[in-house]
Coordinates of C-alpha atoms in Angstrom, one line a residue:
M1 CA 55.0 -76.3 222.5
S2 CA 55.7 -77.5 219.3
K3 CA 57.1 -75.7 216.5
P4 CA 54.9 -74.0 213.7
V5 CA 55.6 -75.8 209.8
R6 CA 56.7 -73.3 208.1
S7 CA 55.0 -72.6 204.6
P8 CA 57.8 -73.6 201.4
G9 CA 59.7 -70.4 200.6
G10 CA 60.4 -68.7 203.5
F11 CA 57.3 -67.1 204.1
P12 CA 56.7 -65.9 207.8
V13 CA 55.0 -67.5 211.0
V14 CA 52.7 -64.7 212.7
G15 CA 51.4 -65.2 216.0
I16 CA 48.3 -64.0 217.7
I17 CA 47.5 -64.2 220.5
G18 CA 43.9 -65.0 221.5
G19 CA 42.4 -67.1 219.9
G20 CA 39.0 -65.8 218.8
Q21 CA 37.3 -65.5 215.8
L22 CA 38.6 -62.3 214.7
A23 CA 41.9 -64.5 214.5
R24 CA 40.1 -67.5 213.3
M25 CA 39.3 -65.4 210.5
C26 CA 42.3 -64.8 209.5
A27 CA 43.2 -68.4 208.6
G28 CA 41.8 -67.9 205.1
P29 CA 44.0 -64.7 203.7
A30 CA 46.8 -66.2 205.8
A31 CA 46.4 -69.6 203.6
E32 CA 46.3 -68.2 200.7
L33 CA 49.4 -65.4 201.7
G34 CA 51.4 -68.5 201.7
L35 CA 51.9 -67.4 205.3
T36 CA 51.5 -69.5 208.6
L37 CA 49.1 -68.6 211.4
S38 CA 50.1 -69.5 215.3
V39 CA 47.5 -68.9 218.0
L40 CA 47.7 -68.2 221.7
A41 CA 44.3 -70.2 222.5
E42 CA 42.7 -70.3 225.8
A43 CA 41.4 -73.6 225.4
A44 CA 41.9 -76.3 222.9
D45 CA 38.4 -76.0 221.5
A46 CA 38.6 -72.4 221.4
S47 CA 37.5 -70.6 217.8
A48 CA 40.4 -70.3 216.0
A49 CA 42.5 -73.7 217.4
L50 CA 39.9 -75.4 215.6
V51 CA 40.6 -74.2 212.3
I52 CA 44.9 -73.3 212.8
P53 CA 46.8 -76.4 213.9
S54 CA 49.6 -74.7 215.7
A55 CA 47.8 -73.6 219.0
P56 CA 49.2 -74.0 221.8
V57 CA 46.1 -72.9 225.0
G58 CA 47.7 -70.1 227.0
Q59 CA 46.3 -67.2 228.5
H60 CA 47.0 -63.7 227.4
T61 CA 48.1 -63.1 231.1
D62 CA 50.9 -66.2 231.1
L63 CA 54.7 -64.6 230.4
E64 CA 56.0 -67.9 229.5
A65 CA 53.2 -69.0 227.3
V66 CA 53.7 -65.9 225.5
L67 CA 56.7 -66.0 224.7
A68 CA 56.9 -69.3 224.4
L69 CA 54.8 -68.6 221.2
A70 CA 56.7 -65.7 220.1
E71 CA 59.6 -67.5 220.0
H72 CA 58.9 -69.5 217.1
C73 CA 57.1 -66.3 214.9
D74 CA 58.5 -63.7 212.7
V75 CA 55.9 -61.1 213.7
V76 CA 53.6 -61.1 217.0
T77 CA 50.1 -59.6 216.7
F78 CA 46.2 -59.7 218.9
D79 CA 42.8 -60.9 218.9
H80 CA 42.2 -59.2 221.3
E81 CA 43.0 -56.3 223.6
H82 CA 43.9 -57.5 227.0
V83 CA 47.6 -58.0 227.5
P84 CA 49.0 -56.7 230.0
A85 CA 51.0 -53.6 229.8
D86 CA 54.1 -55.9 231.9
I87 CA 53.6 -58.9 229.9
L88 CA 53.9 -56.2 226.3
A89 CA 56.8 -54.8 227.5
A90 CA 58.5 -58.5 228.6
L91 CA 57.1 -59.8 224.6
V92 CA 58.9 -56.9 223.1
A93 CA 62.4 -57.5 225.2
T94 CA 62.1 -60.5 223.1
G95 CA 63.2 -58.4 220.0
V96 CA 59.9 -59.9 217.9
P97 CA 58.4 -57.3 215.9
V98 CA 55.1 -56.4 217.9
H99 CA 51.7 -54.9 215.8
P100 CA 50.7 -52.7 217.3
R101 CA 53.2 -51.5 219.5
P102 CA 52.2 -51.7 222.9
E103 CA 52.9 -47.9 223.0
A104 CA 49.6 -47.2 220.7
L105 CA 47.7 -50.5 222.0
V106 CA 47.3 -48.5 225.7
F107 CA 45.0 -46.1 223.8
A108 CA 43.2 -48.7 223.0
Q109 CA 43.5 -50.4 226.3
D110 CA 42.6 -47.4 228.8
K111 CA 39.3 -45.2 227.7
I112 CA 40.1 -42.7 229.8
A113 CA 43.7 -42.2 227.7
M114 CA 42.8 -42.3 224.4
R115 CA 40.2 -39.2 225.4
E116 CA 43.9 -37.3 226.7
R117 CA 45.3 -38.1 224.1
L118 CA 42.7 -37.6 221.2
T119 CA 41.4 -34.1 223.5
A120 CA 45.7 -33.3 223.1
L121 CA 45.3 -34.3 219.3
D122 CA 42.0 -31.8 219.2
V123 CA 39.9 -34.5 217.1
P124 CA 36.3 -34.3 218.1
C125 CA 35.4 -35.9 221.3
P126 CA 32.3 -35.9 223.7
A127 CA 33.2 -33.4 227.0
W128 CA 34.7 -35.8 229.3
A129 CA 35.6 -36.0 232.6
V130 CA 37.6 -38.6 235.1
A131 CA 35.3 -38.8 238.5
R132 CA 36.3 -40.6 241.6
T133 CA 33.6 -39.3 243.5
P134 CA 30.0 -38.8 243.7
A135 CA 30.8 -34.7 243.9
E136 CA 32.7 -35.3 240.8
V137 CA 30.4 -36.9 239.0
E138 CA 27.4 -34.3 240.6
A139 CA 29.5 -31.4 238.8
F140 CA 29.4 -33.1 235.2
G141 CA 26.1 -34.3 235.4
A142 CA 25.4 -30.3 236.3
E143 CA 27.8 -29.4 234.0
V144 CA 27.5 -31.1 230.8
G145 CA 23.0 -32.4 231.4
W146 CA 21.7 -35.6 232.9
P147 CA 22.1 -38.3 232.1
I148 CA 25.4 -38.9 231.1
I149 CA 27.6 -41.9 230.4
A150 CA 29.7 -43.7 232.0
K151 CA 32.3 -46.3 231.5
T152 CA 35.0 -48.3 233.5
P153 CA 38.5 -47.4 231.1
R154 CA 39.1 -51.0 230.7
G155 CA 37.7 -54.3 229.4
G156 CA 34.0 -52.9 228.0
Y157 CA 32.9 -54.7 224.5
D158 CA 29.3 -54.4 223.4
G159 CA 27.6 -52.7 225.9
K160 CA 29.6 -53.7 229.2
G161 CA 31.5 -51.9 231.2
V162 CA 29.1 -48.5 230.1
L163 CA 25.4 -47.1 232.2
V164 CA 23.2 -44.5 231.0
A165 CA 23.1 -42.8 234.9
G166 CA 20.9 -40.2 235.4
S167 CA 22.0 -39.2 238.6
A168 CA 25.4 -39.6 240.9
G169 CA 23.2 -42.5 243.1
D170 CA 23.3 -44.1 239.8
L171 CA 27.1 -44.9 239.8
T172 CA 27.2 -45.7 243.7
Q173 CA 28.7 -49.9 243.0
W174 CA 30.8 -48.7 240.7
L175 CA 32.4 -45.9 242.5
A176 CA 32.0 -48.4 245.7
H177 CA 34.9 -50.5 243.7
E178 CA 38.2 -51.1 244.5
G179 CA 39.6 -50.0 241.6
T180 CA 37.2 -47.2 240.8
A181 CA 39.7 -44.5 243.8
E182 CA 42.9 -45.2 241.3
T183 CA 41.4 -44.8 238.1
G184 CA 38.4 -43.5 238.2
L185 CA 35.4 -43.6 236.1
L186 CA 35.5 -41.8 232.5
L187 CA 32.2 -39.3 232.0
E188 CA 30.8 -38.4 228.8
E189 CA 27.8 -36.2 228.2
R190 CA 25.2 -37.8 226.3
V191 CA 25.8 -36.9 222.2
P192 CA 22.4 -36.1 220.8
F193 CA 24.1 -38.6 217.8
V194 CA 21.5 -39.4 214.8
R195 CA 23.4 -42.1 213.8
E196 CA 26.7 -44.4 214.5
L197 CA 29.4 -44.8 212.1
A198 CA 32.9 -46.2 211.4
A199 CA 36.1 -45.6 209.7
L200 CA 38.3 -48.4 209.2
V201 CA 42.0 -48.2 207.9
A202 CA 45.4 -50.0 208.4
R203 CA 48.9 -48.7 208.5
S204 CA 52.0 -50.8 208.0
P205 CA 55.1 -50.2 210.0
S206 CA 56.9 -47.8 207.4
G207 CA 54.0 -45.9 207.1
Q208 CA 51.8 -46.2 204.2
A209 CA 48.3 -46.0 204.4
A210 CA 44.3 -47.2 203.4
A211 CA 41.0 -47.0 204.3
W212 CA 37.9 -48.4 203.4
P213 CA 34.7 -47.0 202.8
I214 CA 33.1 -45.2 205.7
V215 CA 30.3 -48.0 206.8
E216 CA 26.8 -47.2 209.3
T217 CA 26.5 -49.8 212.7
V218 CA 22.9 -50.9 213.8
Q219 CA 22.7 -51.5 217.8
T220 CA 20.3 -53.5 219.1
D221 CA 20.6 -53.2 222.9
G222 CA 24.5 -52.1 223.2
I223 CA 25.2 -55.0 220.1
C224 CA 25.8 -54.3 216.8
T225 CA 23.7 -56.5 214.9
E226 CA 24.0 -54.6 211.1
V227 CA 26.6 -52.6 209.3
L228 CA 25.9 -51.1 205.7
A229 CA 28.5 -50.5 203.5
P230 CA 29.2 -47.1 202.4
A231 CA 27.2 -45.4 205.3
P232 CA 23.8 -44.5 203.0
A233 CA 23.4 -40.6 202.7
L234 CA 26.4 -39.8 203.9
T235 CA 28.0 -36.7 201.5
G236 CA 31.4 -37.3 200.0
G237 CA 32.8 -34.7 201.7
E238 CA 31.4 -35.7 205.3
A239 CA 32.7 -39.0 204.2
A240 CA 36.2 -37.6 203.6
A241 CA 36.3 -35.7 206.8
A242 CA 35.2 -38.9 209.4
T243 CA 38.3 -41.0 207.4
H244 CA 41.2 -37.8 207.7
I245 CA 40.1 -37.9 211.1
A246 CA 41.0 -42.3 211.9
L247 CA 44.0 -41.6 209.0
R248 CA 45.3 -38.5 211.0
I249 CA 44.9 -40.9 214.4
A250 CA 46.7 -44.1 212.9
G251 CA 49.8 -41.5 211.9
A252 CA 49.5 -39.7 215.3
L253 CA 49.4 -42.5 217.4
D254 CA 51.2 -45.0 215.5
V255 CA 49.0 -47.4 215.0
T256 CA 50.4 -50.7 212.6
G257 CA 47.4 -52.9 211.9
V258 CA 43.7 -52.3 211.3
L259 CA 42.4 -49.0 213.4
A260 CA 38.5 -49.1 213.8
V261 CA 37.6 -45.6 214.3
E262 CA 33.5 -46.0 216.0
L263 CA 31.9 -42.6 215.4
F264 CA 28.5 -40.7 216.2
E265 CA 27.2 -38.7 213.5
L266 CA 25.9 -35.2 214.9
A267 CA 22.6 -33.8 212.9
D268 CA 24.7 -31.3 211.1
G269 CA 27.2 -33.8 210.3
R270 CA 29.9 -33.4 211.6
V271 CA 31.2 -36.7 214.1
V272 CA 32.9 -37.2 217.5
V273 CA 35.0 -40.1 217.8
N274 CA 33.4 -42.8 220.7
E275 CA 36.0 -45.2 220.7
L276 CA 38.8 -47.3 219.1
A277 CA 39.9 -50.9 218.0
M278 CA 43.5 -51.7 217.2
R279 CA 42.5 -55.0 215.3
P280 CA 40.2 -56.4 212.8
H281 CA 36.4 -54.9 213.8
N282 CA 33.3 -56.3 213.5
S283 CA 32.3 -53.3 211.4
G284 CA 34.9 -54.2 208.9
H285 CA 33.4 -57.8 208.8
W286 CA 31.4 -56.6 205.5
S287 CA 34.9 -56.3 203.6
M288 CA 35.7 -60.2 203.8
D289 CA 33.3 -60.1 200.5
G290 CA 32.2 -56.7 199.4
A291 CA 36.2 -55.5 199.3
V292 CA 39.2 -56.1 197.3
T293 CA 41.2 -56.5 200.0
G294 CA 39.4 -57.6 203.0
Q295 CA 40.3 -56.6 206.8
F296 CA 41.7 -59.3 207.7
E297 CA 44.4 -59.6 204.5
Q298 CA 45.0 -56.8 205.2
H299 CA 46.0 -56.5 209.0
L300 CA 48.2 -59.5 207.9
R301 CA 49.7 -57.3 205.3
A302 CA 50.3 -54.9 207.7
V303 CA 52.0 -56.4 210.7
L304 CA 54.7 -58.2 207.8
D305 CA 55.0 -55.0 206.3
L306 CA 54.2 -55.6 203.0
P307 CA 52.4 -53.4 200.7
L308 CA 48.8 -52.6 202.0
G309 CA 46.0 -54.3 199.2
D310 CA 42.7 -51.8 197.8
P311 CA 40.5 -51.4 200.1
S312 CA 37.5 -50.5 197.0
P313 CA 34.9 -51.8 197.0
H314 CA 33.4 -54.8 194.6
E315 CA 30.0 -53.9 194.8
R316 CA 27.6 -50.2 195.7
W317 CA 26.4 -51.7 198.8
T318 CA 27.2 -54.6 201.2
V319 CA 25.1 -55.2 204.2
M320 CA 26.6 -57.5 206.9
A321 CA 24.2 -59.3 209.6
N322 CA 25.5 -60.2 212.8
V323 CA 24.0 -63.7 214.1
L324 CA 23.5 -63.6 217.9
G325 CA 23.1 -66.8 219.9
G326 CA 19.2 -68.2 220.5
E327 CA 18.2 -71.3 222.1
D328 CA 19.0 -73.8 219.9
E329 CA 23.1 -75.3 219.7
E330 CA 22.6 -77.0 216.5
L331 CA 23.6 -74.7 213.4
Y332 CA 24.4 -76.9 210.2
S333 CA 21.1 -77.8 209.5
S334 CA 20.3 -74.5 209.2
Y335 CA 22.4 -74.1 206.1
R336 CA 20.6 -76.2 203.5
H337 CA 17.8 -73.4 204.2
V338 CA 20.0 -69.8 203.8
M339 CA 21.7 -71.4 200.8
A340 CA 18.8 -72.6 199.2
R341 CA 17.2 -69.6 199.6
D342 CA 19.7 -67.3 199.0
P343 CA 23.5 -68.3 196.9
G344 CA 24.2 -64.9 197.5
A345 CA 24.5 -65.0 200.7
K346 CA 27.8 -65.1 202.3
V347 CA 27.6 -67.2 205.4
H348 CA 30.6 -67.2 208.3
L349 CA 30.6 -68.8 211.1
Y350 CA 33.2 -68.9 214.1
G351 CA 32.8 -72.2 216.3
K352 CA 32.2 -71.0 219.4
G353 CA 29.3 -72.1 221.8
V354 CA 26.0 -71.0 221.2
R355 CA 24.6 -68.7 224.2
P356 CA 22.2 -66.0 223.9
G357 CA 22.6 -62.8 222.1
R358 CA 26.5 -63.7 221.8
K359 CA 28.1 -63.1 218.3
I360 CA 28.7 -66.2 217.0
G361 CA 28.7 -65.6 213.4
H362 CA 27.8 -62.9 211.0
V363 CA 26.4 -62.7 206.7
N364 CA 27.7 -60.5 204.2
V365 CA 25.0 -59.9 201.0
S366 CA 26.1 -57.5 198.4
G367 CA 24.8 -56.2 195.6
D368 CA 22.5 -52.9 193.9
D369 CA 19.4 -52.6 196.5
L370 CA 20.1 -51.6 199.7
A371 CA 16.6 -52.2 201.4
S372 CA 17.1 -56.1 199.1
L373 CA 20.5 -57.0 200.6
R374 CA 18.9 -55.3 204.2
E375 CA 16.3 -58.0 204.0
R376 CA 18.5 -60.6 202.3
A377 CA 21.4 -60.7 205.5
G378 CA 18.5 -60.0 207.9
H379 CA 16.7 -63.2 206.9
A380 CA 19.9 -65.9 207.2
A381 CA 20.9 -64.3 210.3
A382 CA 17.8 -64.5 211.8
Y383 CA 16.9 -67.9 210.5
I384 CA 20.0 -69.1 211.4
Q385 CA 19.6 -67.5 215.1
G386 CA 16.2 -69.9 215.3
K387 CA 13.9 -66.5 215.5
V388 CA 12.2 -67.5 211.7
R389 CA 11.4 -70.7 210.2
E390 CA 10.7 -69.7 206.8

């Protein structure tokens, strides 16, 4: 592949494995910081490849392609968590700094490993078990009560790889899968939560950490459709406790870069950890326009071990609404209406192919009136999606 063109002044090249929207949204902050990005994109028209000049085409499972990318980079990070362990080991062996490190990334790749490690750290989690047989499923359901939550250990997201099971019979196909005998299924109690929260932090290799406000995430059919920053009606003590959990996890797991900790809030204000993501995350998209330092700039700072930026919010509230794909593949024509109706709305589209239910962008609005912000962000997202036409 051709060597990335470095910025003048000795600024580093950051390699990103994966050409999705998270890599794409690093482009603006990288340019402002004087950095050069090089992404290993799945296709020439991948989201990040459309805006980042150095975008060789290759798969994250292709060792030769991964090492060719790393050869011209000063540090390598990830758009997603799916790079195989042997590829990661070979990448580390080149001597190029890799963030997050594979020893930490495994806890975002493997949900069973994550539960084992968090339990050892005494981090609050749902009751859980690993099952390989119907009898083990039945025993867990009898212990914690039906229904239960079943998860594939690797690869699930946006509700995929997750099943609410009312009996062991609901998991017959999953248990019959050839990989289940080796890894097992992760079973969890169905937590009686009142809402979902997320704690987003960043940590650098030298150990500096920064945390954004705790946010509320609103899910529709297993997909996050709205984020409220900060989470309404969360006391200072509750917010501090949730932030402490995220910072403790980041330190104990030696996470470098951005870490998202998805949380369930219980009726008494306590939280339990649902899942981890070691990369910029949907729950932090609000920070692009709503915080002094957004998550994409912060991630770049962290993986380069630069001093971290201020994560404080600009306004009292910021609402992020996800734009999901609809039937109309042409999106640009919606801009005029959205911009004219609400000049304060910040629209971010990802350059992805449109299909129903797929996350193709988001809208951020900030201000003092939370109800108004939710209406504004929701209308803009719905209009772009084609759900409303007024």
